[in-house]
Amino acid sequence: SKEKGGNVAQFFDDSMRYKFQDNLLIENALRLVVENGCGFEQYYQPKTQFGEVTSMEALIRWHHPDLGHVSPSAFIPIAEDIGLILQIDEWSLNQACRQNKKWQDEGIIEVPISVNISAKHFQQDYLIPMIESALLESGMEAKYLKLEITESVFIKDPNRVAEVIRQIKSLGVLISIDDFGKGYSSLSQLLLLPIDEIKIDRQFIQDIDQNDKKALLVKSIFDIANGLKINVVSEGVETENERALLVGIGKGEIQGYLYSRPLSKEGMEEFLCVQTGV
Ligand code: C2E
Ligand code: CA
Ligand code: CA
Ligand code: CA
């Protein structure tokens, strides 16, 4: 029922209008959650090597009374657009440090925890004080904190970003490049930075056992990273065949549904009990 005219309305077909309203709902609900300081939950996904948990990643979960479960892939980009991501990531960071310190104190596990940090933080001056405060407040040692950032941070002002990364490193905090290979940065540029880890994006891992080109590509990434003493994590490992092929390719950690989906705090504690046979 719309005419093609020169007006803006033609861009809003029904599906777009629906999506737009959806986003507005999420946006308003997000504002309330952030204001009230509750409504999020943190899940944890283990990373393993030789079947042992070597670290874990904190992943945010949001259950809204009316909207139901809203995936982070849906609300994180919105939060980035409306400027709420800074507070959300601050919540994730504080929560992860507190929980990991608690697990250490309780003798449950002593491994680094990874927290996803939006590229938006690299255009602000709050990141370093935010990290310092999370460490101070939780009492967790800096070496147990790893920040996962994506290549998209380098789009704007790569020199400034490199400087911020050096500052983070000087605190003793570790840096991981998430979704490695998905962006368009040059491999050499990325690997010249003082990074501790790369996480090979799931698209290169999926069905790697059935795709010689993927296997060759991933092998070359492993060779370079292993040579530079950069830790390699394979993301999204779902099958035993994928795992077996990756273990044959080089040294690194495995993360994915094959070992475990992201788990609640209680779920993780149960998982760890079963692992260690307690
Ligand atoms: P990511 O950091 O790349 O995290 C990996 C995503 O893949 C997670 O989705 C995880 O649940 C999922 N995953 C793990 N293993 C497998 C597997 O074997 N197969 C498949 N198909 N998927 C797997 P999730 O938890 O929905 O998170 C989506 C994205 O949201 C994350 O992608 C991350 O970019 C972002 N995110 C999550 N929590 C936070 C946060 O606290 N702050 C920020 N800025 N971003 C976050
Ligand atoms: Ca991540
Ligand atoms: Ca990832
Ligand atoms: Ca597969």
GROMACS .gro file of N, CA, C and O in nm, residues 178-237:
model
  240
  178ASP      N    1   3.930  -1.132   1.972
  178ASP     CA    2   3.813  -1.218   1.951
  178ASP      C    3   3.776  -1.222   1.803
  178ASP      O    4   3.808  -1.130   1.728
  179ASP      N    5   3.708  -1.328   1.763
  179ASP     CA    6   3.657  -1.341   1.625
  179ASP      C    7   3.770  -1.323   1.523
  179ASP      O    8   3.749  -1.262   1.417
  180PHE      N    9   3.888  -1.373   1.556
  180PHE     CA   10   4.006  -1.352   1.470
  180PHE      C   11   3.979  -1.406   1.329
  180PHE      O   12   3.936  -1.519   1.312
  181GLY      N   13   4.007  -1.323   1.229
  181GLY     CA   14   3.989  -1.363   1.090
  181GLY      C   15   3.858  -1.312   1.031
  181GLY      O   16   3.839  -1.312   0.910
  182LYS      N   17   3.771  -1.264   1.117
  182LYS     CA   18   3.641  -1.216   1.070
  182LYS      C   19   3.651  -1.073   1.018
  182LYS      O   20   3.576  -1.031   0.930
  183GLY      N   21   3.743  -0.996   1.077
  183GLY     CA   22   3.758  -0.856   1.038
  183GLY      C   23   3.850  -0.843   0.918
  183GLY      O   24   3.882  -0.942   0.853
  184TYR      N   25   3.890  -0.722   0.892
  184TYR     CA   26   3.970  -0.700   0.772
  184TYR      C   27   4.110  -0.648   0.803
  184TYR      O   28   4.182  -0.603   0.715
  185SER      N   29   4.146  -0.650   0.932
  185SER     CA   30   4.280  -0.601   0.967
  185SER      C   31   4.384  -0.696   0.910
  185SER      O   32   4.358  -0.814   0.890
  186SER      N   33   4.503  -0.644   0.886
  186SER     CA   34   4.607  -0.732   0.835
  186SER      C   35   4.662  -0.814   0.952
  186SER      O   36   4.675  -0.766   1.064
  187LEU      N   37   4.689  -0.938   0.921
  187LEU     CA   38   4.739  -1.033   1.020
  187LEU      C   39   4.863  -0.979   1.089
  187LEU      O   40   4.874  -0.980   1.212
  188SER      N   41   4.956  -0.924   1.010
  188SER     CA   42   5.083  -0.879   1.067
  188SER      C   43   5.062  -0.760   1.160
  188SER      O   44   5.119  -0.753   1.268
  189GLN      N   45   4.973  -0.668   1.121
  189GLN     CA   46   4.942  -0.552   1.206
  189GLN      C   47   4.895  -0.597   1.344
  189GLN      O   48   4.941  -0.549   1.445
  190LEU      N   49   4.800  -0.693   1.342
  190LEU     CA   50   4.742  -0.742   1.467
  190LEU      C   51   4.846  -0.812   1.552
  190LEU      O   52   4.856  -0.790   1.672
  191LEU      N   53   4.923  -0.898   1.486
  191LEU     CA   54   5.015  -0.984   1.562
  191LEU      C   55   5.137  -0.907   1.611
  191LEU      O   56   5.210  -0.955   1.696
  192LEU      N   57   5.157  -0.785   1.560
  192LEU     CA   58   5.268  -0.702   1.609
  192LEU      C   59   5.234  -0.634   1.741
  192LEU      O   60   5.321  -0.589   1.814
  193LEU      N   61   5.104  -0.626   1.772
  193LEU     CA   62   5.063  -0.566   1.898
  193LEU      C   63   5.097  -0.660   2.014
  193LEU      O   64   5.110  -0.780   1.995
  194PRO      N   65   5.111  -0.603   2.136
  194PRO     CA   66   5.145  -0.690   2.249
  194PRO      C   67   5.024  -0.769   2.299
  194PRO      O   68   4.977  -0.750   2.409
  195ILE      N   69   4.974  -0.860   2.214
  195ILE     CA   70   4.855  -0.936   2.253
  195ILE      C   71   4.897  -1.073   2.306
  195ILE      O   72   5.004  -1.124   2.274
  196ASP      N   73   4.811  -1.132   2.387
  196ASP     CA   74   4.842  -1.260   2.452
  196ASP      C   75   4.772  -1.376   2.383
  196ASP      O   76   4.813  -1.490   2.398
  197GLU      N   77   4.664  -1.345   2.312
  197GLU     CA   78   4.579  -1.453   2.263
  197GLU      C   79   4.502  -1.411   2.139
  197GLU      O   80   4.466  -1.295   2.124
  198ILE      N   81   4.475  -1.508   2.051
  198ILE     CA   82   4.378  -1.487   1.944
  198ILE      C   83   4.273  -1.598   1.953
  198ILE      O   84   4.304  -1.711   1.991
  199LYS      N   85   4.150  -1.563   1.921
  199LYS     CA   86   4.043  -1.662   1.919
  199LYS      C   87   3.996  -1.676   1.775
  199LYS      O   88   3.937  -1.583   1.719
  200ILE      N   89   4.025  -1.790   1.715
  200ILE     CA   90   3.991  -1.810   1.575
  200ILE      C   91   3.839  -1.822   1.562
  200ILE      O   92   3.776  -1.904   1.629
  201ASP      N   93   3.784  -1.739   1.476
  201ASP     CA   94   3.638  -1.730   1.463
  201ASP      C   95   3.576  -1.864   1.421
  201ASP      O   96   3.634  -1.941   1.345
  202ARG      N   97   3.456  -1.884   1.474
  202ARG     CA   98   3.384  -2.010   1.452
  202ARG      C   99   3.370  -2.047   1.304
  202ARG      O  100   3.369  -2.164   1.270
  203GLN      N  101   3.360  -1.947   1.216
  203GLN     CA  102   3.340  -1.979   1.074
  203GLN      C  103   3.456  -2.061   1.014
  203GLN      O  104   3.436  -2.137   0.922
  204PHE      N  105   3.576  -2.045   1.074
  204PHE     CA  106   3.691  -2.121   1.025
  204PHE      C  107   3.700  -2.259   1.090
  204PHE      O  108   3.773  -2.346   1.043
  205ILE      N  109   3.631  -2.275   1.202
  205ILE     CA  110   3.639  -2.399   1.279
  205ILE      C  111   3.531  -2.498   1.236
  205ILE      O  112   3.553  -2.620   1.230
  206GLN      N  113   3.414  -2.442   1.202
  206GLN     CA  114   3.299  -2.525   1.169
  206GLN      C  115   3.330  -2.616   1.049
  206GLN      O  116   3.371  -2.567   0.943
  207ASP      N  117   3.316  -2.746   1.070
  207ASP     CA  118   3.340  -2.846   0.966
  207ASP      C  119   3.482  -2.843   0.911
  207ASP      O  120   3.507  -2.879   0.796
  208ILE      N  121   3.577  -2.800   0.993
  208ILE     CA  122   3.717  -2.792   0.949
  208ILE      C  123   3.770  -2.929   0.909
  208ILE      O  124   3.857  -2.940   0.822
  209ASP      N  125   3.710  -3.031   0.969
  209ASP     CA  126   3.752  -3.168   0.937
  209ASP      C  127   3.709  -3.210   0.797
  209ASP      O  128   3.755  -3.311   0.744
  210GLN      N  129   3.620  -3.133   0.735
  210GLN     CA  130   3.572  -3.168   0.602
  210GLN      C  131   3.615  -3.066   0.497
  210GLN      O  132   3.564  -3.065   0.386
  211ASN      N  133   3.705  -2.977   0.535
  211ASN     CA  134   3.740  -2.868   0.444
  211ASN      C  135   3.891  -2.842   0.450
  211ASN      O  136   3.942  -2.782   0.543
  212ASP      N  137   3.961  -2.891   0.347
  212ASP     CA  138   4.108  -2.884   0.347
  212ASP      C  139   4.158  -2.739   0.346
  212ASP      O  140   4.262  -2.709   0.404
  213LYS      N  141   4.085  -2.651   0.279
  213LYS     CA  142   4.128  -2.511   0.273
  213LYS      C  143   4.123  -2.446   0.411
  213LYS      O  144   4.215  -2.375   0.451
  214LYS      N  145   4.012  -2.471   0.483
  214LYS     CA  146   4.001  -2.420   0.619
  214LYS      C  147   4.115  -2.474   0.705
  214LYS      O  148   4.178  -2.399   0.780
  215ALA      N  149   4.140  -2.602   0.692
  215ALA     CA  150   4.244  -2.666   0.776
  215ALA      C  151   4.380  -2.602   0.748
  215ALA      O  152   4.456  -2.575   0.841
  216LEU      N  153   4.408  -2.577   0.620
  216LEU     CA  154   4.536  -2.517   0.582
  216LEU      C  155   4.549  -2.375   0.638
  216LEU      O  156   4.653  -2.336   0.693
  217LEU      N  157   4.441  -2.300   0.625
  217LEU     CA  158   4.439  -2.162   0.675
  217LEU      C  159   4.459  -2.158   0.826
  217LEU      O  160   4.543  -2.083   0.878
  218VAL      N  161   4.385  -2.241   0.896
  218VAL     CA  162   4.393  -2.243   1.042
  218VAL      C  163   4.531  -2.292   1.085
  218VAL      O  164   4.591  -2.239   1.180
  219LYS      N  165   4.587  -2.388   1.012
  219LYS     CA  166   4.722  -2.435   1.046
  219LYS      C  167   4.823  -2.321   1.035
  219LYS      O  168   4.912  -2.307   1.121
  220SER      N  169   4.810  -2.238   0.933
  220SER     CA  170   4.907  -2.128   0.918
  220SER      C  171   4.890  -2.024   1.028
  220SER      O  172   4.988  -1.966   1.074
  221ILE      N  173   4.767  -2.001   1.072
  221ILE     CA  174   4.745  -1.910   1.186
  221ILE      C  175   4.810  -1.967   1.312
  221ILE      O  176   4.879  -1.896   1.385
  222PHE      N  177   4.787  -2.097   1.336
  222PHE     CA  178   4.849  -2.162   1.452
  222PHE      C  179   5.001  -2.149   1.447
  222PHE      O  180   5.065  -2.119   1.548
  223ASP      N  181   5.061  -2.175   1.330
  223ASP     CA  182   5.207  -2.174   1.319
  223ASP      C  183   5.263  -2.037   1.355
  223ASP      O  184   5.359  -2.026   1.431
  224ILE      N  185   5.200  -1.931   1.301
  224ILE     CA  186   5.248  -1.795   1.329
  224ILE      C  187   5.229  -1.764   1.477
  224ILE      O  188   5.321  -1.718   1.545
  225ALA      N  189   5.109  -1.790   1.529
  225ALA     CA  190   5.079  -1.756   1.669
  225ALA      C  191   5.167  -1.837   1.764
  225ALA      O  192   5.225  -1.780   1.859
  226ASN      N  193   5.179  -1.965   1.741
  226ASN     CA  194   5.264  -2.048   1.828
  226ASN      C  195   5.408  -1.995   1.825
  226ASN      O  196   5.474  -1.986   1.929
  227GLY      N  197   5.455  -1.957   1.708
  227GLY     CA  198   5.590  -1.903   1.693
  227GLY      C  199   5.608  -1.773   1.771
  227GLY      O  200   5.715  -1.746   1.825
  228LEU      N  201   5.503  -1.693   1.776
  228LEU     CA  202   5.509  -1.564   1.847
  228LEU      C  203   5.471  -1.579   1.995
  228LEU      O  204   5.460  -1.479   2.065
  229LYS      N  205   5.449  -1.702   2.038
  229LYS     CA  206   5.407  -1.731   2.177
  229LYS      C  207   5.274  -1.664   2.210
  229LYS      O  208   5.251  -1.615   2.321
  230ILE      N  209   5.187  -1.657   2.109
  230ILE     CA  210   5.052  -1.606   2.131
  230ILE      C  211   4.959  -1.726   2.146
  230ILE      O  212   4.962  -1.818   2.064
  231ASN      N  213   4.881  -1.726   2.254
  231ASN     CA  214   4.787  -1.836   2.280
  231ASN      C  215   4.679  -1.841   2.171
  231ASN      O  216   4.631  -1.738   2.126
  232VAL      N  217   4.642  -1.961   2.130
  232VAL     CA  218   4.537  -1.975   2.029
  232VAL      C  219   4.416  -2.047   2.090
  232VAL      O  220   4.430  -2.151   2.153
  233VAL      N  221   4.298  -1.988   2.069
  233VAL     CA  222   4.174  -2.053   2.111
  233VAL      C  223   4.092  -2.081   1.986
  233VAL      O  224   4.075  -1.993   1.902
  234SER      N  225   4.043  -2.204   1.973
  234SER     CA  226   3.950  -2.235   1.864
  234SER      C  227   3.809  -2.224   1.919
  234SER      O  228   3.772  -2.291   2.014
  235GLU      N  229   3.731  -2.135   1.856
  235GLU     CA  230   3.594  -2.107   1.903
  235GLU      C  231   3.493  -2.196   1.832
  235GLU      O  232   3.509  -2.227   1.714
  236GLY      N  233   3.388  -2.230   1.904
  236GLY     CA  234   3.274  -2.297   1.840
  236GLY      C  235   3.302  -2.440   1.798
  236GLY      O  236   3.250  -2.486   1.696
  237VAL      N  237   3.383  -2.511   1.876
  237VAL     CA  238   3.411  -2.651   1.845
  237VAL      C  239   3.292  -2.735   1.891
  237VAL      O  240   3.259  -2.737   2.010
   0.00000   0.00000   0.00000
